[in-house]
mmCIF file of C-alpha atoms (C1' of nucleotides) in Angstrom:
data_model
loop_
_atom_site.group_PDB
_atom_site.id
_atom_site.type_symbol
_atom_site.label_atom_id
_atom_site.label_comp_id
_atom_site.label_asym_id
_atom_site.label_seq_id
_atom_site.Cartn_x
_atom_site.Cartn_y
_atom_site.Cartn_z
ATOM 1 C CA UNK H 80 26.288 -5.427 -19.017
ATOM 2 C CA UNK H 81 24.087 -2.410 -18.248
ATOM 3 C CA UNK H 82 27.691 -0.196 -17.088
ATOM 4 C CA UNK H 83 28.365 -0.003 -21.073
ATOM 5 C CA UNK H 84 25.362 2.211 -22.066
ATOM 6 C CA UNK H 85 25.171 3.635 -18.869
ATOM 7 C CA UNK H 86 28.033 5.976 -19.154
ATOM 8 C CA UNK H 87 26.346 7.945 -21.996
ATOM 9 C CA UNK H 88 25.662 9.312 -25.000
ATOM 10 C CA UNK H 89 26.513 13.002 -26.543
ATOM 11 C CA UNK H 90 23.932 14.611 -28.146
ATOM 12 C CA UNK H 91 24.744 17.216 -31.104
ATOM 13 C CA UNK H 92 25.340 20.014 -28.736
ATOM 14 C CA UNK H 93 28.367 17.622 -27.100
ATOM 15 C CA UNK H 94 26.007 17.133 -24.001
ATOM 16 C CA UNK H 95 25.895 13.775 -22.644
ATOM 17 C CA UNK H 96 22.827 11.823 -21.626
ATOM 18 C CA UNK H 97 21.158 8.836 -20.829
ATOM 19 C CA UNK H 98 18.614 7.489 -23.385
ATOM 20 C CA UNK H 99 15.151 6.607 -21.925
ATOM 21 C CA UNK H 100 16.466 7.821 -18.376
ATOM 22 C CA UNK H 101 16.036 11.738 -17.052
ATOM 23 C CA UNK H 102 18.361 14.232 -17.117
ATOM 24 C CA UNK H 103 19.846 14.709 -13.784
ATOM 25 C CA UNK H 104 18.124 16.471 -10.933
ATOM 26 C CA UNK H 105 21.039 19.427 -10.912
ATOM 27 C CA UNK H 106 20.626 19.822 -14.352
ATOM 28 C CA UNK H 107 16.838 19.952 -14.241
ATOM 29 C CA UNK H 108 17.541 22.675 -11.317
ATOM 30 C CA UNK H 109 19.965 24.449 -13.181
ATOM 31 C CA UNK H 110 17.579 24.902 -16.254
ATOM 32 C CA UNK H 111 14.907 26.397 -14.034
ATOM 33 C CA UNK H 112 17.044 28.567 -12.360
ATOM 34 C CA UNK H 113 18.891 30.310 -15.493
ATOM 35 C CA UNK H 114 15.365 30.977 -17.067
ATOM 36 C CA UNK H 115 14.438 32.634 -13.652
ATOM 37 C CA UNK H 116 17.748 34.850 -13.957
ATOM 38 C CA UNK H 117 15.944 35.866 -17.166
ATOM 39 C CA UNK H 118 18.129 33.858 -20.021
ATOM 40 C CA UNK H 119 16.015 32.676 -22.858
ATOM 41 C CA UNK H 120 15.694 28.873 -23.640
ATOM 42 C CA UNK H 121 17.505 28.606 -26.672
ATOM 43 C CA UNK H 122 20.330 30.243 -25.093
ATOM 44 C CA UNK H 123 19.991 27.647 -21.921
ATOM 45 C CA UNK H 124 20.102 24.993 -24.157
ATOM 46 C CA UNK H 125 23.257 25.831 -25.452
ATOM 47 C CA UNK H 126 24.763 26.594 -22.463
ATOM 48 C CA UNK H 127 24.269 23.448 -21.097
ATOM 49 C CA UNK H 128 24.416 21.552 -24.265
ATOM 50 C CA UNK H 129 20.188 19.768 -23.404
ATOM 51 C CA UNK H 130 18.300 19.724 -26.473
ATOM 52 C CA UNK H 131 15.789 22.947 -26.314
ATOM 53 C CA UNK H 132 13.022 20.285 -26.666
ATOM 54 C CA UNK H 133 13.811 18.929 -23.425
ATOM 55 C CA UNK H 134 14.662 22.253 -22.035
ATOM 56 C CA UNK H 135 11.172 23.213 -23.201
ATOM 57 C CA UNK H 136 9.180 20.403 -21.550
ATOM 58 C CA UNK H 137 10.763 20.979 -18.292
ATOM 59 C CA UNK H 138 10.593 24.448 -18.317
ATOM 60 C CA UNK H 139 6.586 23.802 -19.234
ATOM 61 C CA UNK H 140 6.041 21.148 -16.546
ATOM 62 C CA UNK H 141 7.476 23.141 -14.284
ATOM 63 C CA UNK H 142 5.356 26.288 -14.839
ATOM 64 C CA UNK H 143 2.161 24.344 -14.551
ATOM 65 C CA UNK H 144 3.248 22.053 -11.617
ATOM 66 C CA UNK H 145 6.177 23.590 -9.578
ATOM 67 C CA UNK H 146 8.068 21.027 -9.637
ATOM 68 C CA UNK H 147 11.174 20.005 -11.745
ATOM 69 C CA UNK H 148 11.477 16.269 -11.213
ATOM 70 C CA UNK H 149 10.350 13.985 -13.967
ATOM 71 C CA UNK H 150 7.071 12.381 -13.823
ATOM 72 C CA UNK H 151 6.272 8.669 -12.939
ATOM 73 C CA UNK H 152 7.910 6.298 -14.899
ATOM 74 C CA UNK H 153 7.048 2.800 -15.046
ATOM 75 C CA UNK H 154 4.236 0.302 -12.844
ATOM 76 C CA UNK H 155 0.898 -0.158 -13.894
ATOM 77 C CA UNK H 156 -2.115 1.208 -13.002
ATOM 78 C CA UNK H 157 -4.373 -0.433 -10.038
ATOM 79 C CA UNK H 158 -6.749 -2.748 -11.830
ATOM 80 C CA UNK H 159 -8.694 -4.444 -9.111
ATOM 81 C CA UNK H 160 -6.614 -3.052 -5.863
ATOM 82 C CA UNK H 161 -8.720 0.398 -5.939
ATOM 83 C CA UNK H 162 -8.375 2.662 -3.034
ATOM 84 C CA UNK H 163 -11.964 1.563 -2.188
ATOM 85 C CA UNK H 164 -10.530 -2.982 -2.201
ATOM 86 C CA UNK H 165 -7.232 -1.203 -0.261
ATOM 87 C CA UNK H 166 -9.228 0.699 2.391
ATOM 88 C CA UNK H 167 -11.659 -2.252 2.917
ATOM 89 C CA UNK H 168 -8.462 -4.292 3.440
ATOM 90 C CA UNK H 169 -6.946 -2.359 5.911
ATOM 91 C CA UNK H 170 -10.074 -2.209 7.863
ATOM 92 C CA UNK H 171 -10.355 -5.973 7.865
ATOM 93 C CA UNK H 172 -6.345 -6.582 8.832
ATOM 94 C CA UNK H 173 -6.864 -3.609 11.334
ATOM 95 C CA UNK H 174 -9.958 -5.634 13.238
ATOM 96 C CA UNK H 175 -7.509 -9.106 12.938
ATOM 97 C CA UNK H 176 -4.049 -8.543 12.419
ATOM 98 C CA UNK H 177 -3.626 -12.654 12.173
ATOM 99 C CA UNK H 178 -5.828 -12.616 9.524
ATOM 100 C CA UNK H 179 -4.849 -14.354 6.301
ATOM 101 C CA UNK H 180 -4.817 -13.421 2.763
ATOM 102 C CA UNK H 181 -7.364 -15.623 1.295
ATOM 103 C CA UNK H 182 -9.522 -15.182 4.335
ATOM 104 C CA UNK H 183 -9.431 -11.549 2.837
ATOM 105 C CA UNK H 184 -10.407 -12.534 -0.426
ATOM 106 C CA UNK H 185 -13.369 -14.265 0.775
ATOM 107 C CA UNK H 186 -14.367 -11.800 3.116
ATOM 108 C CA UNK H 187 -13.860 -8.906 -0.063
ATOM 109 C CA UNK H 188 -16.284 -11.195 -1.828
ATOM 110 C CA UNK H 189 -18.799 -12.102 1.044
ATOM 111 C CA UNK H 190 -18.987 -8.687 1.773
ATOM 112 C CA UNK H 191 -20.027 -7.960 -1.709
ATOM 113 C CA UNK H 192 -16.322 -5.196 -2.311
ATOM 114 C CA UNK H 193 -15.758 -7.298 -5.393
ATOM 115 C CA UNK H 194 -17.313 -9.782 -7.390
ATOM 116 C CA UNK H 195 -15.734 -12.791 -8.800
ATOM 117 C CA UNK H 196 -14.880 -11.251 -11.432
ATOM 118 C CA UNK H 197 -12.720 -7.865 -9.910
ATOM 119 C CA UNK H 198 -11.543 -9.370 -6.613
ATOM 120 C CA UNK H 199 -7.507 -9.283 -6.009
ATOM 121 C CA UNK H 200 -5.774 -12.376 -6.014
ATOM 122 C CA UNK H 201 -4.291 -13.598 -3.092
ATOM 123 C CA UNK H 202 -0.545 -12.527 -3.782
ATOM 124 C CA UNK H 203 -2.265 -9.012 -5.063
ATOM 125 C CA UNK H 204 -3.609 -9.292 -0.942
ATOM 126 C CA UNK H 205 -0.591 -10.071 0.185
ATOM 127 C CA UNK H 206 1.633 -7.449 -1.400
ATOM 128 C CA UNK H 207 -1.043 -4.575 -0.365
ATOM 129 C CA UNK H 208 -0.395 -6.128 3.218
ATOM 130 C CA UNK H 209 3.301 -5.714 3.041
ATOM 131 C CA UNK H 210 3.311 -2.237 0.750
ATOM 132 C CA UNK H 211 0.615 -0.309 2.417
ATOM 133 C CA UNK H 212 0.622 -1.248 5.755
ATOM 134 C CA UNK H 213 4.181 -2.234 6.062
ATOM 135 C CA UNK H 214 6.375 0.702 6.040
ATOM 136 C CA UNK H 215 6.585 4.141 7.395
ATOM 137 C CA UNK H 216 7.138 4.911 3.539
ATOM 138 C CA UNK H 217 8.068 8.413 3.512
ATOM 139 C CA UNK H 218 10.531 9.739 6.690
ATOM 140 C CA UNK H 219 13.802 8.068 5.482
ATOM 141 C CA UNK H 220 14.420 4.979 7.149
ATOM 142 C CA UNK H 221 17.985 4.707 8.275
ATOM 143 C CA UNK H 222 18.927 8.341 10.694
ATOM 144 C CA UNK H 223 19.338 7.287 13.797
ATOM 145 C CA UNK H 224 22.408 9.311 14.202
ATOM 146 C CA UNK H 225 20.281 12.671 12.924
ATOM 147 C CA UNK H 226 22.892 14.255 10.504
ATOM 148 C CA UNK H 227 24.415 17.698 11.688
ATOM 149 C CA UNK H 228 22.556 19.586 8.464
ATOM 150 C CA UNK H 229 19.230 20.117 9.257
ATOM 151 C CA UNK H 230 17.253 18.716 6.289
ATOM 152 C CA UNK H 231 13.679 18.673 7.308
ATOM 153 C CA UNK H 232 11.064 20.342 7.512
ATOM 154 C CA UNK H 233 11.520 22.276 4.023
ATOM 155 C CA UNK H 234 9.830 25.476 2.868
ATOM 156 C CA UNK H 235 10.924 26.805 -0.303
ATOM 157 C CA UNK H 236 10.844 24.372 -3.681
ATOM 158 C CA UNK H 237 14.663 25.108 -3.909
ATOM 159 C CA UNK H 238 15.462 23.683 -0.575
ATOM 160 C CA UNK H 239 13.542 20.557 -1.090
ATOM 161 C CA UNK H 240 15.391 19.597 -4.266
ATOM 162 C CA UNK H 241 18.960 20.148 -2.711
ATOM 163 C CA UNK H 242 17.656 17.720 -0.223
ATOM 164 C CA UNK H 243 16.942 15.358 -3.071
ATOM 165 C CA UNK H 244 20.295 15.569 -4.564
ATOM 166 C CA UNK H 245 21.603 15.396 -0.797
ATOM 167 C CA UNK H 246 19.557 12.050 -0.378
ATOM 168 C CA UNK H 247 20.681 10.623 -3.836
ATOM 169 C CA UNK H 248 24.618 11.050 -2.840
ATOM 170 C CA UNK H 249 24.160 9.705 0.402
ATOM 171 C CA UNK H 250 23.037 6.485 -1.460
ATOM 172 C CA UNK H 251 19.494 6.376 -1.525
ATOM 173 C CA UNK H 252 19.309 5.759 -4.843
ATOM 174 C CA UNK H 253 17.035 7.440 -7.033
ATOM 175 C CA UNK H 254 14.184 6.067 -6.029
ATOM 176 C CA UNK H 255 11.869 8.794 -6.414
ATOM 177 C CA UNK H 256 10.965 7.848 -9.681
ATOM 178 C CA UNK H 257 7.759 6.187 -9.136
ATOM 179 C CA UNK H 258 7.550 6.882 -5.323
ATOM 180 C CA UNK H 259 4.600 8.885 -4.401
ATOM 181 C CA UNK H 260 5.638 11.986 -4.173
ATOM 182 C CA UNK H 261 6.132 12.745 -0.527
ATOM 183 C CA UNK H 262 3.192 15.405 -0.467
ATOM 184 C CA UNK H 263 5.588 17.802 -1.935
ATOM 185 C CA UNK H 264 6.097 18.432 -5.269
ATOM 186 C CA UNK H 265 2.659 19.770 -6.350
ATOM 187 C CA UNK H 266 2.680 23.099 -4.546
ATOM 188 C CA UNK H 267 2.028 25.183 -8.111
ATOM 189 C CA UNK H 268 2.485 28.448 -5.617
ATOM 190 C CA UNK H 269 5.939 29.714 -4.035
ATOM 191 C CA UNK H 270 7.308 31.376 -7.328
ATOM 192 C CA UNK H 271 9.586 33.436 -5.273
ATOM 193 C CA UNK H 272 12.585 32.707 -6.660
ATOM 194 C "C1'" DC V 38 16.527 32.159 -35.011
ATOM 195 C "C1'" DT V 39 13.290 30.404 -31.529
ATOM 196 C "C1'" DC V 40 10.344 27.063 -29.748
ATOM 197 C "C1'" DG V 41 6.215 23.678 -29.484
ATOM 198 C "C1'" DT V 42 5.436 19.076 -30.743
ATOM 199 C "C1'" DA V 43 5.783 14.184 -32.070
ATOM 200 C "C1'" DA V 44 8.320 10.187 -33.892
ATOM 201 C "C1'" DC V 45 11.711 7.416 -32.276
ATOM 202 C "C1'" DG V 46 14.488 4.127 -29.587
ATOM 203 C "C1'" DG V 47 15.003 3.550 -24.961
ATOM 204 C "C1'" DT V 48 14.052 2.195 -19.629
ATOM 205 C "C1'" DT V 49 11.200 1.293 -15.752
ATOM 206 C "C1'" DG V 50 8.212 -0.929 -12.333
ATOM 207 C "C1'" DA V 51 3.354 -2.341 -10.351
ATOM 208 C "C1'" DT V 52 0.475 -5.737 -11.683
ATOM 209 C "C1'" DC B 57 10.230 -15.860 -9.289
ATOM 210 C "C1'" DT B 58 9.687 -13.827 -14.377
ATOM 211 C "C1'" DA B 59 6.799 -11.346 -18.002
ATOM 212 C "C1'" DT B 60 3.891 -7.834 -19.560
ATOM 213 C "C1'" DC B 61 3.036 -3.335 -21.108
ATOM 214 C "C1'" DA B 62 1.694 1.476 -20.478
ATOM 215 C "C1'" DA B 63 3.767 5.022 -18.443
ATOM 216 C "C1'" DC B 64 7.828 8.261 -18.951
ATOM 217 C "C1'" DC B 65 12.612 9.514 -20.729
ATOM 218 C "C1'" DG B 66 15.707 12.983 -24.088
ATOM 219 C "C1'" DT B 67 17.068 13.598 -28.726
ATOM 220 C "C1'" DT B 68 16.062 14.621 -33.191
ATOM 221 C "C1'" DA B 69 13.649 16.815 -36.859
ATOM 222 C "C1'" DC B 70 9.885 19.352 -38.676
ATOM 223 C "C1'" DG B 71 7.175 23.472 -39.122
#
DNA sequence: CTCGTAACGGTTGAT
DNA sequence: CTATCAACCGTTACG
């Protein structure tokens, strides 16, 4: 079973983590914020027991990119759906929505997108169909009933990660790991904390 | 003592 | 559907 492990370990400052998973997004938070109030790594690191390596790289990502989440973890890079193949695509489903996958290969090939040698395969076609041009992707699914808390639209960095951690209890699970940041996170401006 | 960095053992997720 | 594998994770230890 995965439950086992995933209670834990404690490092040798008697903090507990997760080994190859990120710290928390409160704790991430929390380290940014106490170096802001002006305490010095070392002494954030003890406080809340994360090694002062870690606390380093997250202090460090988040002075050069604003934000404190961890970066993309996971996937592979495109290697024959480029944004040029995907854009192509969309044009040709947008013309004929009926239109099927391998007609789509052909066409990518006909049309001379992609030679024989770089062209998707068909289930690489038909994922791109249901990924890209399936969902609404970023405005959370499921609110009909709009909660009483307003929650959107954000300004301030702070704001938008409470609304993370407000999104993760609710049970949308973490999934921001690998998803695509919704246009937010690289703002390297609005230091006024 | 503080802190940047990399080896290490780990997990993840698009292809 | 499962497998691959390069991306990232935090801790540890070194300098």
């Amino acid at each position: 079973m995965v439950g086992a492990q995933q209670y834990g370990e404690v490092n040798q400052l008697g903090g507990v983590f997760v080994n190859g998973r990120p710290l928390p997004n409160a704790v991430r938070l929390r380290i940014v914020e106490l170096a802001q109030l002006g305490i010095r790594p070392c002494d954030i690191s003890r406080q809340l027991r994360v090694s002062h390596g870690c606390v380093s790289k997250i202090l460090a990502r988040y002075h050069e990119t604003g934000s404190i989440l961890p970066g993309a973890i996971g996937g592979s890079k495109p290697r024959v759906t480029t944004p040029k193949v995907v854009s192509y695509i969309k044009q040709l489903k947008a013309k004929d929505p009926g239109i099927f996958a391998w007609e789509i290969r052909d066409r990518l090939l006909a049309d001379g997108v992609c030679d024989k040698y770089n062209v998707p395969s068909v289930s690489s076609i038909s994922r791109i169909l249901r990924n890209k041009l399936g969902g609404p992707l970023y405005p959370v699914p499921p609110l009909y009933p709009v909660p009483p808390q307003r929650c959107w639209p954000l300004h301030q960095p702070y704001d938008y990660y409470v609304y993370l951690q407000g999104r993760q209890q609710a049970g949308v699970p973490h999934g921001l790991t690998h998803g695509h940041g919704p246009a937010v996170p690289h703002h390297a401006h609005t230091h006024a904390l």
